[in-house]
């Protein structure tokens, strides 16, 4: 064959050479497989086993290689175990265990499968297999494989049995890894006692627990959620000088989250100085977000930054930011964190994250922070309908419906189209802020509105008291749907009620009845709201009877409407009848019920009603600190009725509460602390609000703080605070009048007049309150010329003088000593009908007593009685002082007893103190002490009354009786204090004259020193001045022999 022919054949076959090679090699390979040339196990005939599966392995051939068979067996077991078919794995191993000695891996898989399917036979089968194959399996490695397999199955007893078999019967030596496997298995089984026993055995064997052993124990406990023993062992691990590995810390945190005890684990990590891994930090912040745990998040952030050079893990920023926003810490913490996030180049901020932040900003009303996030989205082009919807929600929650509406043109300018939900919201916002034209325009161009949007518009019409529009919307809705739900009709009914059209509302109720056949509880609740607003309590009860007749169950809303109607009319008997009926129906008084009754107390309440309402509050079990409206109301009522003890308790509860006060509540808390003269607490609240939470005070809160400072004689601080904030917050006449009153009380009349000039410069309209404060400042110094100037200014400004103006002018004449002019002004007031209470009469009577003008006082008293004006305790005190100075003690007692009885009030401590002074002035110390003892019985004695009693007794030489009085009043002998003041408020001025007198009479050893000992035991601080009053020899005429004892006592 020529070369050309050969080349032609090669060229012809070239495209087919791959196929030809395959045809030749395939039969050859098939022959090799069938002949088991490489020792493979031959397959069985086709068919399925009983469990429906094709077996992976056939019986071994006699000439198969053992290693290859073991390898094949291992792979097959791995597949069965990983597939969860433990029964098939056990069956396969039992089939081959007699002929094939298991490798370490095969033995582990087999024991694992046996433990799952047949734990009772594990010990026997494994023991037989080891005995059958002898020394090959009697190794530490095989023993560890067996124990490790059982350790994952929570079989603590079986683990010990296998360990004893391997060590006792097989003679396999114990190793450190052996003990570690036992510890891990027992920990996983939750067998804490056995873990401790194994640790003890290791210690006796001289084997020290390794870091791996500690970690395995902790991991075992946590895999079965045994958090407490895991935490205990973490402490033990650190005491042994090991460091808890990061994976264990993450597991601790995960289990703590599941068991809701995360704070315990965080505290443990802090105490053990464990660094929280990145994953753990993120998990903690996510849990803080779920449970709104601001304090814990702040604590973990501080710790995490301290160990990471001030930087947080990227995944931790998102949940932490949301925690701060929800907690109302947007300006203080969320904003700086947000700026840190956007400055990190490796941290991707998605549009979804921004939408989520805005949504949470709505809940916390963090409008400034929301606008900062929105500005970032604009700059980075992360704008969508979802983002605008979230921003609208922020504005709506903050009441800025106009700003929400202003977003609509911007949305259109960016080529975005609002969806039906946004159109519905925009229509509601437009209605809320009075943009009627925009609302109509949106209604025309919006796509088909759903029922919820129609309901929102109907509710908005109700808030505007536009019943006609509500019915118009209902008509349009009926055109689009054949049968809307009764809920829509209830919304229209509410619009009728809100607009005050009760007849139309009742007629519409009948229409609802005819359309739906029966009324539901919402219909009744809505209608009763209108009936109660009309003050028709009987009509409310008629509706209640109708409800019960139709089988509709009454609710707390229904009863609260009745209670509100009765309370607004000042009819407490009807209100309590409704409360009792409510409780009889099994409905508890809620925070609305209590708020209604408390508000009524401020207007119509008396001591009896106050006690009853407060008892109902105590029995309700309501957490007052979580109900801000109720807390506000209760604080105001306590201040109004003088419940200082309860006020103190309320403030203490609020301080311990985790709830963050709103701006309005800060004002109420400052006001309450001012009532208790706790100016330091007022400052603490102010700094917390402004510096920690970065809240900007409004006019009300600033006014409360200024009033607190003025009342506590910190006038310069008040003025400085006012000048700092007036440009940012804005000043009003109330703030100026507060400062003017402060200058008036401090006799700084020139500065008061400077405030007047400031008001005029600021363009603030003048009113009677400000002018009265200015006139009072001049009245205190008797400056009638400036008062006349102010009167002329009032006339120019068109401000009419009121009763307070004239009362202040009366006071100015009294201060100057011109009682005749004072009397003339008082007569002028009477002629004008401006005398409505006892205040001006008290002023005149008090100054008549001071100037000894009893002739004028008698005439004023006659007018007082003729006009039948109700006196106050201050009036009674003035009269008692007047009659005491006139040596008419019996008349003083008559006034103190008869006037309060006639007008239905009880004499207070000040009246009794005046009566005691009158008794001492009229040489009747016995009667004075009787008055003081009566005051002690009712717990009304205070430091002033005690001081008057002591000084009176000392002046009459009854020093022993004075000392006994101190013991009795303070309960030094009985341990039962009978006075109303606390030891902290007991001024030493009360006691110094007593100890001085005792020392001068030689009674220091006998009376003074025992009394000081008792005072000390009672916890009363004894200062050096008090001691020197009793023990200074220069003030003591006693014998010298007593000086050593006194010095010894002083050294104690």
Tab-separated table of N, CA, C and O in Angstrom, residues 371-409:
chain	number	residue	atom	x	y	z
A	371	UNK	N	-35.632	63.778	58.829
A	371	UNK	CA	-35.273	64.678	57.732
A	371	UNK	C	-33.798	64.555	57.375
A	371	UNK	O	-33.412	64.713	56.211
A	372	UNK	N	-32.958	64.240	58.348
A	372	UNK	CA	-31.530	64.025	58.064
A	372	UNK	C	-31.340	62.768	57.212
A	372	UNK	O	-30.547	62.755	56.261
A	373	UNK	N	-32.072	61.702	57.538
A	373	UNK	CA	-32.000	60.470	56.741
A	373	UNK	C	-32.531	60.729	55.331
A	373	UNK	O	-31.966	60.259	54.338
A	374	UNK	N	-33.611	61.483	55.251
A	374	UNK	CA	-34.204	61.810	53.944
A	374	UNK	C	-33.218	62.617	53.090
A	374	UNK	O	-33.100	62.383	51.878
A	375	UNK	N	-32.518	63.541	53.721
A	375	UNK	CA	-31.522	64.340	52.989
A	375	UNK	C	-30.424	63.442	52.407
A	375	UNK	O	-29.962	63.646	51.276
A	376	UNK	N	-30.005	62.427	53.161
A	376	UNK	CA	-28.997	61.480	52.654
A	376	UNK	C	-29.552	60.716	51.449
A	376	UNK	O	-28.843	60.510	50.455
A	377	UNK	N	-30.812	60.303	51.539
A	377	UNK	CA	-31.423	59.559	50.433
A	377	UNK	C	-31.502	60.418	49.174
A	377	UNK	O	-31.296	59.923	48.059
A	378	UNK	N	-31.799	61.699	49.351
A	378	UNK	CA	-31.819	62.603	48.205
A	378	UNK	C	-30.434	62.716	47.577
A	378	UNK	O	-30.284	62.686	46.349
A	379	UNK	N	-29.421	62.827	48.430
A	379	UNK	CA	-28.051	63.005	47.938
A	379	UNK	C	-27.519	61.758	47.242
A	379	UNK	O	-26.685	61.853	46.338
A	380	UNK	N	-27.984	60.589	47.654
A	380	UNK	CA	-27.492	59.322	47.086
A	380	UNK	C	-28.494	58.686	46.128
A	380	UNK	O	-28.310	57.532	45.735
A	381	UNK	N	-29.549	59.409	45.787
A	381	UNK	CA	-30.558	58.956	44.829
A	381	UNK	C	-31.210	57.635	45.262
A	381	UNK	O	-31.384	56.718	44.473
A	382	UNK	N	-31.561	57.554	46.544
A	382	UNK	CA	-32.287	56.379	47.051
A	382	UNK	C	-33.745	56.779	47.328
A	382	UNK	O	-34.232	56.734	48.445
A	383	UNK	N	-34.429	57.196	46.262
A	383	UNK	CA	-35.767	57.735	46.400
A	383	UNK	C	-36.773	56.753	45.802
A	383	UNK	O	-36.562	56.220	44.705
A	384	UNK	N	-37.849	56.514	46.545
A	384	UNK	CA	-38.915	55.637	46.059
A	384	UNK	C	-40.222	56.035	46.727
A	384	UNK	O	-40.243	56.833	47.670
A	385	UNK	N	-41.307	55.463	46.249
A	385	UNK	CA	-42.616	55.719	46.855
A	385	UNK	C	-42.638	55.239	48.300
A	385	UNK	O	-43.213	55.894	49.185
A	386	UNK	N	-41.985	54.113	48.581
A	386	UNK	CA	-41.946	53.584	49.958
A	386	UNK	C	-41.256	54.562	50.895
A	386	UNK	O	-41.684	54.754	52.040
A	387	UNK	N	-40.180	55.218	50.395
A	387	UNK	CA	-39.463	56.185	51.220
A	387	UNK	C	-40.343	57.399	51.519
A	387	UNK	O	-40.430	57.858	52.667
A	388	UNK	N	-41.009	57.919	50.485
A	388	UNK	CA	-41.898	59.065	50.697
A	388	UNK	C	-43.056	58.698	51.621
A	388	UNK	O	-43.488	59.509	52.445
A	389	UNK	N	-43.552	57.490	51.494
A	389	UNK	CA	-44.650	57.048	52.359
A	389	UNK	C	-44.218	57.022	53.814
A	389	UNK	O	-44.957	57.452	54.715
A	390	UNK	N	-42.986	56.545	54.066
A	390	UNK	CA	-42.470	56.507	55.443
A	390	UNK	C	-42.261	57.913	55.992
A	390	UNK	O	-42.555	58.187	57.162
A	391	UNK	N	-41.761	58.825	55.144
A	391	UNK	CA	-41.551	60.207	55.590
A	391	UNK	C	-42.891	60.886	55.890
A	391	UNK	O	-43.015	61.650	56.857
A	392	UNK	N	-43.895	60.618	55.063
A	392	UNK	CA	-45.244	61.143	55.335
A	392	UNK	C	-45.752	60.653	56.685
A	392	UNK	O	-46.392	61.401	57.430
A	393	UNK	N	-45.457	59.406	56.988
A	393	UNK	CA	-45.885	58.829	58.267
A	393	UNK	C	-45.241	59.580	59.436
A	393	UNK	O	-45.892	59.842	60.455
A	394	UNK	N	-43.966	59.944	59.278
A	394	UNK	CA	-43.277	60.712	60.320
A	394	UNK	C	-43.990	62.042	60.548
A	394	UNK	O	-44.300	62.423	61.687
A	395	UNK	N	-44.251	62.769	59.464
A	395	UNK	CA	-44.920	64.062	59.575
A	395	UNK	C	-46.311	63.916	60.189
A	395	UNK	O	-46.728	64.744	61.008
A	396	UNK	N	-47.024	62.866	59.788
A	396	UNK	CA	-48.384	62.664	60.305
A	396	UNK	C	-48.367	62.372	61.796
A	396	UNK	O	-49.183	62.912	62.557
A	397	UNK	N	-47.434	61.529	62.245
A	397	UNK	CA	-47.343	61.197	63.671
A	397	UNK	C	-47.002	62.435	64.501
A	397	UNK	O	-47.397	62.531	65.658
A	398	UNK	N	-46.255	63.354	63.905
A	398	UNK	CA	-45.869	64.572	64.616
A	398	UNK	C	-46.909	65.674	64.474
A	398	UNK	O	-46.717	66.777	64.997
A	399	UNK	N	-48.001	65.388	63.755
A	399	UNK	CA	-49.068	66.373	63.592
A	399	UNK	C	-48.795	67.406	62.520
A	399	UNK	O	-49.565	68.353	62.367
A	400	UNK	N	-47.722	67.223	61.731
A	400	UNK	CA	-47.383	68.176	60.663
A	400	UNK	C	-47.991	67.682	59.342
A	400	UNK	O	-47.274	67.304	58.403
A	401	UNK	N	-49.310	67.697	59.277
A	401	UNK	CA	-49.983	67.200	58.084
A	401	UNK	C	-49.698	68.087	56.876
A	401	UNK	O	-49.704	67.612	55.737
A	402	UNK	N	-49.438	69.364	57.118
A	402	UNK	CA	-49.119	70.267	56.012
A	402	UNK	C	-47.802	69.884	55.348
A	402	UNK	O	-47.669	69.944	54.117
A	403	UNK	N	-46.808	69.472	56.140
A	403	UNK	CA	-45.524	69.045	55.568
A	403	UNK	C	-45.687	67.764	54.766
A	403	UNK	O	-45.015	67.571	53.738
A	404	UNK	N	-46.564	66.872	55.258
A	404	UNK	CA	-46.829	65.638	54.509
A	404	UNK	C	-47.454	65.969	53.155
A	404	UNK	O	-47.094	65.375	52.125
A	405	UNK	N	-48.370	66.925	53.130
A	405	UNK	CA	-49.006	67.324	51.864
A	405	UNK	C	-48.000	67.985	50.926
A	405	UNK	O	-48.089	67.850	49.692
A	406	UNK	N	-47.037	68.711	51.488
A	406	UNK	CA	-46.031	69.394	50.670
A	406	UNK	C	-45.144	68.418	49.905
A	406	UNK	O	-44.466	68.812	48.945
A	407	UNK	N	-45.114	67.157	50.318
A	407	UNK	CA	-44.304	66.162	49.617
A	407	UNK	C	-44.932	65.736	48.291
A	407	UNK	O	-44.242	65.201	47.421
A	408	UNK	N	-46.235	65.941	48.153
A	408	UNK	CA	-46.936	65.480	46.945
A	408	UNK	C	-46.370	66.104	45.665
A	408	UNK	O	-46.050	65.376	44.709
A	409	UNK	N	-46.212	67.441	45.587
A	409	UNK	CA	-45.610	68.013	44.360
A	409	UNK	C	-44.209	67.490	44.097
A	409	UNK	O	-43.815	67.292	42.933
